[in-house]
XYZ file of C-alpha atoms in Angstrom:
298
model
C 0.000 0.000 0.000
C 1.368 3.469 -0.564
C 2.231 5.372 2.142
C 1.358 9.294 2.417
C 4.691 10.322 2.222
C 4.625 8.516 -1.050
C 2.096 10.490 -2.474
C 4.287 13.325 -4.386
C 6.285 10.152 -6.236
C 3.366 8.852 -7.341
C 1.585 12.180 -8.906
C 1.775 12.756 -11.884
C 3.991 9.463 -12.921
C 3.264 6.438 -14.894
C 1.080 3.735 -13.959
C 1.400 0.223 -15.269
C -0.743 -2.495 -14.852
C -0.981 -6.368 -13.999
C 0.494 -7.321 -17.566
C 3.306 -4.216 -17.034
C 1.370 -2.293 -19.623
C 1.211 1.695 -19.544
C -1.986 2.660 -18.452
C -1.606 6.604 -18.045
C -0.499 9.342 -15.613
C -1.319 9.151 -11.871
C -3.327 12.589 -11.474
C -5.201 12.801 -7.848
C -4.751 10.301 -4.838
C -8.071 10.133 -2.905
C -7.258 9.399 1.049
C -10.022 8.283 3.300
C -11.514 10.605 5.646
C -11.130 8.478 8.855
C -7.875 7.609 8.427
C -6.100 9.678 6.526
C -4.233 6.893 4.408
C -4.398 6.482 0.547
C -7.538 4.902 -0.391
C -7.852 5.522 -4.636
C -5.762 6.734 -7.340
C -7.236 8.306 -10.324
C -5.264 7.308 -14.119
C -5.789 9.403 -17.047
C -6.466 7.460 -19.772
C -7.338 7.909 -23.498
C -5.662 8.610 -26.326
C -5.254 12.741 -25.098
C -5.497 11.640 -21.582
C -8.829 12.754 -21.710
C -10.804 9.813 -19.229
C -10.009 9.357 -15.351
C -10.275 6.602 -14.169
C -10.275 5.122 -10.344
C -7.866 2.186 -9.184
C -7.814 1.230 -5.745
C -4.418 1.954 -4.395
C -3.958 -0.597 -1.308
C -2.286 -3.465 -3.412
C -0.281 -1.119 -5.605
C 3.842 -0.872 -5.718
C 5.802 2.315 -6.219
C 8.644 0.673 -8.355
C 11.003 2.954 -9.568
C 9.677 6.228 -11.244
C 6.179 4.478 -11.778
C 3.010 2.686 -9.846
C 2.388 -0.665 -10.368
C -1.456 -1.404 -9.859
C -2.645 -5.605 -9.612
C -4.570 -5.349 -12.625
C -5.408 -5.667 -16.206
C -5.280 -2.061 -18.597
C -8.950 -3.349 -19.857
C -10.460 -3.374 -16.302
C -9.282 0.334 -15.248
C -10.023 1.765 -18.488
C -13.998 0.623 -17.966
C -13.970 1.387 -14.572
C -17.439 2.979 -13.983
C -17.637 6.897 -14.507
C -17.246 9.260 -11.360
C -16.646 13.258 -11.617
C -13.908 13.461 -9.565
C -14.930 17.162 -9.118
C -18.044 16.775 -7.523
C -17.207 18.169 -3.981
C -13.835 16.449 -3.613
C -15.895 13.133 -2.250
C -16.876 9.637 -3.271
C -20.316 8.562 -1.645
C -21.158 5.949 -0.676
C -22.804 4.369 -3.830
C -19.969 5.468 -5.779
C -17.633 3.408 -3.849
C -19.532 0.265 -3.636
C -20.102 0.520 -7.435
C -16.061 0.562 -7.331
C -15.960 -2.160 -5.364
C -18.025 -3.939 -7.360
C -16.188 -3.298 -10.500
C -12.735 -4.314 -8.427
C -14.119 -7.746 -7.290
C -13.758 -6.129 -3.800
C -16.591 -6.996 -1.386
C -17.436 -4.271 0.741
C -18.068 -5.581 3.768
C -14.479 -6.978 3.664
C -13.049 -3.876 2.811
C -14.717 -2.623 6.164
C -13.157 -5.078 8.535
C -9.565 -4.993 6.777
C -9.390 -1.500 7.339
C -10.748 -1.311 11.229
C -8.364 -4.439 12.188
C -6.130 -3.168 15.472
C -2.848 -1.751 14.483
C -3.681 -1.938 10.628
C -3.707 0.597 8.089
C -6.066 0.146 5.468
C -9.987 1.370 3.851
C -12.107 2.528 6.672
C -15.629 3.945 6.036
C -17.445 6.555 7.326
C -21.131 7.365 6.230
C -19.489 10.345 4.030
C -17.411 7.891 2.192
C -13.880 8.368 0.501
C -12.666 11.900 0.636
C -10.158 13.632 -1.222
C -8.196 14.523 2.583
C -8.422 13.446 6.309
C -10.401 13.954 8.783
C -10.148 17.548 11.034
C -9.672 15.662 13.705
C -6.750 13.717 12.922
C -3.078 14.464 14.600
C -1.943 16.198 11.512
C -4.372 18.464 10.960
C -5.021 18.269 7.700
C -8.092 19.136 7.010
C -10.496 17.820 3.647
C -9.583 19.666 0.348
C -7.943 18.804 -3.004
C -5.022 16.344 -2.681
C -2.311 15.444 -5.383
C -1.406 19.227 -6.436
C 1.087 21.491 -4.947
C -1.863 23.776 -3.622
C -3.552 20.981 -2.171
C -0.634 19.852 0.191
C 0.186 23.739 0.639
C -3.767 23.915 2.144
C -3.274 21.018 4.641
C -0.159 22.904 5.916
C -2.354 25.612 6.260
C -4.600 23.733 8.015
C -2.401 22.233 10.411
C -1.344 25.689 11.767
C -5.022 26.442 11.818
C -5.910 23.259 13.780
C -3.432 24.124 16.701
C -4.975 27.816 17.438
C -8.239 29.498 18.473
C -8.462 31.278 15.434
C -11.507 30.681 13.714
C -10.586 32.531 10.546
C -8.947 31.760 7.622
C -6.002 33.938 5.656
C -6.491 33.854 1.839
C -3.336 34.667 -0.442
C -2.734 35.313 -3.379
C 0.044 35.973 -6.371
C 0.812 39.669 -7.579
C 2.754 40.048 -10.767
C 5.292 42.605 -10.835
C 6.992 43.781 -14.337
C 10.568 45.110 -14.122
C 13.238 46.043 -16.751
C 16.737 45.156 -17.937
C 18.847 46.432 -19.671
C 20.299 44.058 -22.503
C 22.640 45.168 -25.439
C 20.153 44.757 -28.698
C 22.801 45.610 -31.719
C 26.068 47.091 -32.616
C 26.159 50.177 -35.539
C 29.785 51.257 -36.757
C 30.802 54.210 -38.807
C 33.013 52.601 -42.293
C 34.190 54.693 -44.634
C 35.085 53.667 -48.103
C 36.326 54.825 -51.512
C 34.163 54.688 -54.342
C 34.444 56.027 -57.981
C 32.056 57.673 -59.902
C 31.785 59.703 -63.455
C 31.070 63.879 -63.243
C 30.569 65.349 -66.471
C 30.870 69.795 -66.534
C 31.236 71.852 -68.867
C 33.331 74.936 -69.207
C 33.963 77.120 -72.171
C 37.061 77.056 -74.609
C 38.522 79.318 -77.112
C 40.529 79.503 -80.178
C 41.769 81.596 -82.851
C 40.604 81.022 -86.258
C 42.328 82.985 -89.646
C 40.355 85.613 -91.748
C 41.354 87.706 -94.568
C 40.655 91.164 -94.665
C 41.584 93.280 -97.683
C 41.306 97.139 -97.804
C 42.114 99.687 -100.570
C 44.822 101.867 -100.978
C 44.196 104.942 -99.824
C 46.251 107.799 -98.577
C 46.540 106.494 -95.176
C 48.040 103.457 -95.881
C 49.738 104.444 -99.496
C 53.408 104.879 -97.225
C 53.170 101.535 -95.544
C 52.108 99.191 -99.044
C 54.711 100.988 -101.373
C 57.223 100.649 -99.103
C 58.616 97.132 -99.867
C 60.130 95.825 -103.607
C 57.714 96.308 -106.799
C 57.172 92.569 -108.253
C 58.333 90.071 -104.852
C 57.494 86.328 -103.841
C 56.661 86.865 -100.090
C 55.179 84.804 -97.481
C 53.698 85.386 -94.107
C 52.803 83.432 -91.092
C 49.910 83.932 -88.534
C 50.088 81.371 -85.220
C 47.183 80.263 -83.481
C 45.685 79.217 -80.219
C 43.374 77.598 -78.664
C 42.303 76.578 -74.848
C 41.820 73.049 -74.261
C 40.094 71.740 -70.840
C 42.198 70.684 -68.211
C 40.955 68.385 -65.063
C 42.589 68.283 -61.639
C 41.089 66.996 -58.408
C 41.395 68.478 -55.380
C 40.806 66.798 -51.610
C 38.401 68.812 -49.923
C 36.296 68.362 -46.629
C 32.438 68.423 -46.812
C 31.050 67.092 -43.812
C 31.363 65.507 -40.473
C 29.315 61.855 -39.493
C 28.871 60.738 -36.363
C 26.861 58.220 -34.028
C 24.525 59.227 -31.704
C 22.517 56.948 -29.505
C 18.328 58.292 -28.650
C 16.225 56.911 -26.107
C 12.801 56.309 -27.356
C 10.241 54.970 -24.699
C 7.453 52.651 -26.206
C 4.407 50.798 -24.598
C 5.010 47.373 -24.122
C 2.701 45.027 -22.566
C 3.129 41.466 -20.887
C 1.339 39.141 -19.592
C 1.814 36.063 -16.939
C -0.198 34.024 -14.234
C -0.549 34.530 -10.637
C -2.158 32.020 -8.197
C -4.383 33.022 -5.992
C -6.417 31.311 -3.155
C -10.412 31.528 -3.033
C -12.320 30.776 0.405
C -15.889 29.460 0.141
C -18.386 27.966 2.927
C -19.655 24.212 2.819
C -21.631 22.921 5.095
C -25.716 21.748 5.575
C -28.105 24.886 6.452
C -25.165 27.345 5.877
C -25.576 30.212 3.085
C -22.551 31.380 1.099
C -22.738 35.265 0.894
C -19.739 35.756 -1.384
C -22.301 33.338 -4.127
C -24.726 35.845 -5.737
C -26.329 32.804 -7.565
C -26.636 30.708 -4.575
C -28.989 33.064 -2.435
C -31.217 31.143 -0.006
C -29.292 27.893 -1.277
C -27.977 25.736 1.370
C -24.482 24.132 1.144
């Protein structure tokens, strides 16, 4: 039989059956309320994991990093239907319909569990609960088991068990968002040579030959008649002309630099908190924090 400090190596591992067969994932252990001592443990099963089904635990083996339960995948898998969310409790029907389905009689289920000085299925008229009872030496009082809230409630309750306090403390998870500052690129200043084509234009002159011819007059009669009568003479006139010339020159133009700006931008993140919600059970007792559930006893 598993023990209850066994309980967090059996959540949420592997269960095989008779035949060593996986059958699923161990997802709640169900203790009984008398006794305090693991009673069920529910398998999810399916394809998705999508069924739960209930195995009794008190002939199962924690071997290794898996339970071992004494019997066939076919049997647990068709194991009748119970909402395991259904106030955290088997009745009593639901358990002997268990039974039933286990080839366990009830009424020797009943007398193996009272036996002196043995541990094992005892009965009360609420049937198998999902904790112990209040009035047990640890203090743990009935809530969810086989989740890290539910053991975190019994501690609660244990604490609460040893005082007069009547009152409960509810907490719960606040989220708060900080910033860090992480390096998110690197920009560097390169400069380089490249070559490229500029066309301009600028004027340029030259000299180009013309004849003039004037008459002789009396103003000029001196200057012709003063060389030989009948001569062979020549004459030459030079001439110019500009022609473009290119030269580069190194000049500076304008300074680059770097400059890092801080621009501030909305942002927005999300995460879960936990938190813990309080609510009254209990025959002829009205919950006022349920608006639906006015004049409804719990």
């Amino acid at each position: 039989m598993i023990a209850r400090e066994q309980i967090h190596a059996v959540l949420d591992h592997p269960v095989y059956d008779a035949e060593g067969k996986k059958v699923g994932e161990a997802k709640h252990i169900f203790v009984d309320d008398a006794t305090g001592l693991p009673e069920w443990v529910t398998v999810k099963t399916g394809m998705f994991g999508t069924s739960e089904s209930f195995v009794p635990i008190k002939d199962a083996a924690l071997v290794d990093d898996h339970l071992e339960v004494p019997y066939p995948k076919s049997t647990i898998k068709d194991a009748p239907n119970v909402d395991v969310d259904a106030g955290g409790h088997l009745s009593e029907s639901e358990e002997h319909r268990l039974f039933d389905h286990y080839g366990i009689a009830w009424d020797d289920a009943w007398q193996q569990a009272n036996q002196p000085g043995e541990g094992g299925w005892a009965h009360g008229g609420t049937g198998t609960g999902t904790g112990t009872a209040a009035g047990m030496e640890t203090g743990m009082e009935t809530g969810p088991m086989g989740t890290e809230e539910g053991f975190a409630a019994r501690g609660a309750a244990g604490r609460a068990a040893h005082t007069d306090d009547d009152a409960m403390t509810r907490s719960e998870e606040q989220m708060h968002v900080g910033v860090e500052r992480t390096e998110a690129g690197r920009v560097r200043l390169r400069k380089y040579v490249v070559t490229e084509e500029v066309q301009q234009t600028v004027p340029v002159r030259h000299e180009e030959v013309r004849i003039e011819r004037e008459p002789i007059t009396d103003a000029n009669r001196d200057e012709a008649l003063s060389g030989p009568e009948i001569t062979e003479a020549e004459h030459e006139v030079i001439l110019h002309e500009e022609r473009p010339v290119v030269e580069t020159r190194t000049v500076p133009v304008e300074r680059v630099s770097l400059k890092a700006d801080e621009v501030v931008e909305e942002e927005t993140v999300s995460g879960e908190v936990r938190k813990e919600e309080i609510e009254v059970e209990g025959e002829g007792v009205e919950n006022p924090d349920d608006p639906d559930a006015r004049g409804r006893k719990y």
